[in-house]
mmCIF file of C-alpha atoms in Angstrom:
data_model
loop_
_atom_site.group_PDB
_atom_site.id
_atom_site.type_symbol
_atom_site.label_atom_id
_atom_site.label_comp_id
_atom_site.label_asym_id
_atom_site.label_seq_id
_atom_site.Cartn_x
_atom_site.Cartn_y
_atom_site.Cartn_z
ATOM 1 C CA MET I 107 0.241 0.129 0.079
ATOM 2 C CA SER I 108 1.086 3.375 -0.990
ATOM 3 C CA VAL I 109 1.886 6.215 1.713
ATOM 4 C CA GLU I 110 -0.657 8.302 0.236
ATOM 5 C CA LEU I 111 -3.467 5.707 0.820
ATOM 6 C CA LEU I 112 -2.337 4.550 4.067
ATOM 7 C CA ILE I 113 -2.720 8.119 5.093
ATOM 8 C CA ALA I 114 -5.739 8.840 3.382
ATOM 9 C CA ASN I 115 -7.411 5.769 5.179
ATOM 10 C CA LEU I 116 -6.378 6.578 8.816
ATOM 11 C CA LEU I 117 -7.941 9.885 8.277
ATOM 12 C CA ARG I 118 -11.538 8.148 7.182
ATOM 13 C CA VAL I 119 -11.328 5.872 9.819
ATOM 14 C CA ALA I 120 -10.700 8.467 12.227
ATOM 15 C CA ARG I 121 -13.626 10.385 10.511
ATOM 16 C CA GLU I 122 -15.704 7.204 11.190
ATOM 17 C CA ASP I 123 -14.459 6.999 14.485
ATOM 18 C CA LEU I 124 -15.244 10.294 15.559
ATOM 19 C CA GLU I 125 -18.897 10.346 14.003
ATOM 20 C CA GLY I 126 -19.287 6.913 16.105
ATOM 21 C CA ALA I 127 -18.183 8.903 19.319
ATOM 22 C CA ARG I 128 -20.730 11.500 18.397
ATOM 23 C CA LEU I 129 -23.401 9.029 17.916
ATOM 24 C CA LEU I 130 -22.698 7.244 21.219
ATOM 25 C CA ALA I 131 -22.381 10.614 22.934
ATOM 26 C CA ALA I 132 -25.705 11.363 21.790
ATOM 27 C CA ALA I 133 -26.800 8.021 23.640
ATOM 28 C CA GLY I 134 -25.153 8.652 26.689
ATOM 29 C CA ASN I 135 -23.179 5.680 25.762
ATOM 30 C CA ARG I 136 -19.644 5.599 27.640
ATOM 31 C CA ASN I 137 -17.830 4.513 24.867
ATOM 32 C CA ALA I 138 -18.224 7.346 23.218
ATOM 33 C CA ILE I 139 -14.791 8.746 24.466
ATOM 34 C CA TYR I 140 -12.775 5.602 23.719
ATOM 35 C CA LEU I 141 -13.979 5.747 20.240
ATOM 36 C CA CYS I 142 -12.972 9.610 20.522
ATOM 37 C CA GLU I 143 -9.683 8.233 21.664
ATOM 38 C CA GLN I 144 -9.093 6.114 18.684
ATOM 39 C CA SER I 145 -9.855 8.800 15.905
ATOM 40 C CA ALA I 146 -7.035 11.018 17.864
ATOM 41 C CA GLU I 147 -5.006 8.022 17.593
ATOM 42 C CA LYS I 148 -5.257 7.499 13.946
ATOM 43 C CA VAL I 149 -4.970 11.246 13.223
ATOM 44 C CA ILE I 150 -1.534 11.143 14.946
ATOM 45 C CA ARG I 151 -0.491 8.175 13.196
ATOM 46 C CA ALA I 152 -1.272 9.742 9.887
ATOM 47 C CA VAL I 153 1.277 12.584 10.690
ATOM 48 C CA LEU I 154 4.072 10.517 11.622
ATOM 49 C CA THR I 155 3.291 8.195 8.529
ATOM 50 C CA SER I 156 4.035 11.358 6.725
ATOM 51 C CA GLU I 157 7.197 11.849 8.802
ATOM 52 C CA GLY I 158 8.213 8.134 7.957
ATOM 53 C CA LEU I 159 7.837 7.328 11.383
ATOM 54 C CA HIS I 160 5.948 4.280 12.946
ATOM 55 C CA ALA I 161 4.787 4.397 16.555
ATOM 56 C CA GLY I 162 4.194 0.407 17.294
ATOM 57 C CA ILE I 163 1.420 -0.560 18.712
ATOM 58 C CA LYS I 164 1.331 1.700 21.604
ATOM 59 C CA HIS I 165 -1.657 3.949 22.938
ATOM 60 C CA HIS I 166 0.667 6.323 24.419
ATOM 61 C CA LEU I 167 -0.489 9.417 22.315
ATOM 62 C CA ASN I 168 1.634 11.893 24.474
ATOM 63 C CA ASP I 169 4.775 10.052 23.194
ATOM 64 C CA MET I 170 3.657 9.817 19.974
ATOM 65 C CA VAL I 171 3.061 13.492 19.696
ATOM 66 C CA ASP I 172 6.617 13.779 21.058
ATOM 67 C CA MET I 173 7.544 12.146 17.857
ATOM 68 C CA VAL I 174 6.338 15.011 15.739
ATOM 69 C CA PRO I 175 8.814 17.648 14.716
ATOM 70 C CA ASP I 176 8.507 20.754 16.540
ATOM 71 C CA GLU I 177 8.270 22.773 13.316
ATOM 72 C CA SER I 178 5.249 20.934 12.484
ATOM 73 C CA PRO I 179 2.422 23.399 12.436
ATOM 74 C CA ILE I 180 -0.043 20.699 13.333
ATOM 75 C CA LYS I 181 1.809 19.761 16.398
ATOM 76 C CA PRO I 182 -0.401 22.294 18.861
ATOM 77 C CA ALA I 183 -3.420 20.458 17.618
ATOM 78 C CA LEU I 184 -2.361 17.296 18.387
ATOM 79 C CA ARG I 185 -0.983 18.206 21.965
ATOM 80 C CA ALA I 186 -4.627 19.020 22.694
ATOM 81 C CA ILE I 187 -5.604 15.717 22.157
ATOM 82 C CA GLU I 188 -3.185 13.486 23.282
ATOM 83 C CA HIS I 189 -4.838 13.501 27.003
ATOM 84 C CA LEU I 190 -7.058 10.785 25.354
ATOM 85 C CA ALA I 191 -4.712 8.447 25.864
ATOM 86 C CA ALA I 192 -6.343 7.302 29.106
ATOM 87 C CA TYR I 193 -9.282 6.139 27.626
ATOM 88 C CA ALA I 194 -7.588 3.624 25.244
ATOM 89 C CA THR I 195 -6.891 1.638 28.126
ATOM 90 C CA SER I 196 -8.185 2.359 31.747
ATOM 91 C CA TYR I 197 -11.818 3.332 30.870
ATOM 92 C CA ARG I 198 -12.307 0.181 28.937
ATOM 93 C CA TYR I 199 -12.411 -2.360 31.670
ATOM 94 C CA PRO I 200 -13.260 -1.990 35.501
ATOM 95 C CA THR I 201 -10.623 -1.657 37.556
ATOM 96 C CA SER I 202 -9.018 -4.593 39.667
ATOM 97 C CA SER I 203 -11.336 -3.728 42.438
ATOM 98 C CA GLY I 204 -14.409 -3.873 40.131
ATOM 99 C CA ARG I 205 -14.856 -0.001 39.635
ATOM 100 C CA VAL I 206 -15.961 1.388 36.563
ATOM 101 C CA GLN I 207 -13.916 4.441 35.547
ATOM 102 C CA GLN I 208 -16.413 7.407 35.355
ATOM 103 C CA SER I 209 -17.242 8.828 31.590
ATOM 104 C CA PRO I 210 -16.745 12.509 31.160
ATOM 105 C CA THR I 211 -19.163 14.846 31.318
ATOM 106 C CA ARG I 212 -21.290 15.559 27.809
ATOM 107 C CA GLU I 213 -19.798 19.041 27.918
ATOM 108 C CA ALA I 214 -16.198 17.677 28.105
ATOM 109 C CA MET I 215 -17.058 15.041 25.449
ATOM 110 C CA ASP I 216 -18.277 17.530 23.055
ATOM 111 C CA LEU I 217 -15.383 19.641 23.501
ATOM 112 C CA THR I 218 -12.990 16.768 23.348
ATOM 113 C CA ALA I 219 -14.853 15.756 19.986
ATOM 114 C CA SER I 220 -14.434 19.350 18.807
ATOM 115 C CA GLN I 221 -10.770 19.420 19.318
ATOM 116 C CA VAL I 222 -10.159 15.888 17.524
ATOM 117 C CA GLY I 223 -12.493 17.268 14.708
ATOM 118 C CA HIS I 224 -10.208 20.169 14.728
ATOM 119 C CA ALA I 225 -6.928 17.740 14.222
ATOM 120 C CA LEU I 226 -8.380 15.939 11.799
ATOM 121 C CA SER I 227 -9.933 18.633 9.567
ATOM 122 C CA GLU I 228 -6.586 19.849 9.901
ATOM 123 C CA ALA I 229 -4.896 17.037 8.728
ATOM 124 C CA ALA I 230 -7.196 16.091 6.027
ATOM 125 C CA SER I 231 -6.636 19.809 4.327
ATOM 126 C CA ARG I 232 -2.776 19.730 4.647
ATOM 127 C CA PHE I 233 -2.645 16.128 3.198
ATOM 128 C CA ASP I 234 -5.182 17.190 0.693
ATOM 129 C CA VAL I 235 -7.364 13.877 1.277
ATOM 130 C CA ASP I 236 -11.454 13.815 0.454
ATOM 131 C CA LEU I 237 -12.526 11.965 3.626
ATOM 132 C CA THR I 238 -15.902 11.246 1.450
ATOM 133 C CA ALA I 239 -13.822 9.540 -1.701
ATOM 134 C CA PRO I 240 -12.969 5.836 -0.237
ATOM 135 C CA GLY I 241 -9.946 4.850 -1.818
ATOM 136 C CA THR I 242 -8.341 7.744 -3.113
ATOM 137 C CA PRO I 243 -5.142 8.306 -1.871
ATOM 138 C CA ALA I 244 -3.795 11.559 -0.342
ATOM 139 C CA ARG I 245 -2.565 14.083 -2.875
ATOM 140 C CA LYS I 246 0.072 15.194 -0.844
ATOM 141 C CA ALA I 247 2.149 12.984 1.875
ATOM 142 C CA GLN I 248 5.029 14.835 2.743
ATOM 143 C CA PRO I 249 5.719 16.172 6.126
ATOM 144 C CA ILE I 250 3.471 19.150 7.402
ATOM 145 C CA ARG I 251 5.950 21.907 7.709
#
């Protein structure tokens, strides 16, 4: 698979994850924030892919954002969503004592979804990806500078 297609597909799946997060949030489902994290992770991975970097299988979004060069103008948008890393793991399962972590408030979820949406839109614009055209590659796949 070409880098251009990989970047475009990461961003398209990120868009689907974010749409799913918004639908679940509207229904009051606790999994909304997990899908929001998944969307954020894919946006960050698309940026890293353009840099020729691979973050592995971890969910430490802050470490992944650290890998993005400081001169990348999208880095602040990625920093704004790196806090979602906790939702990839600790919020998915009850604690060892059986306690279920409390989901964020609806307002916090809406703000977070907005931040992820901003990062996604910024990445799609910079990579010139049509998020509604399955199978089409990014028209630009070089690092964002």
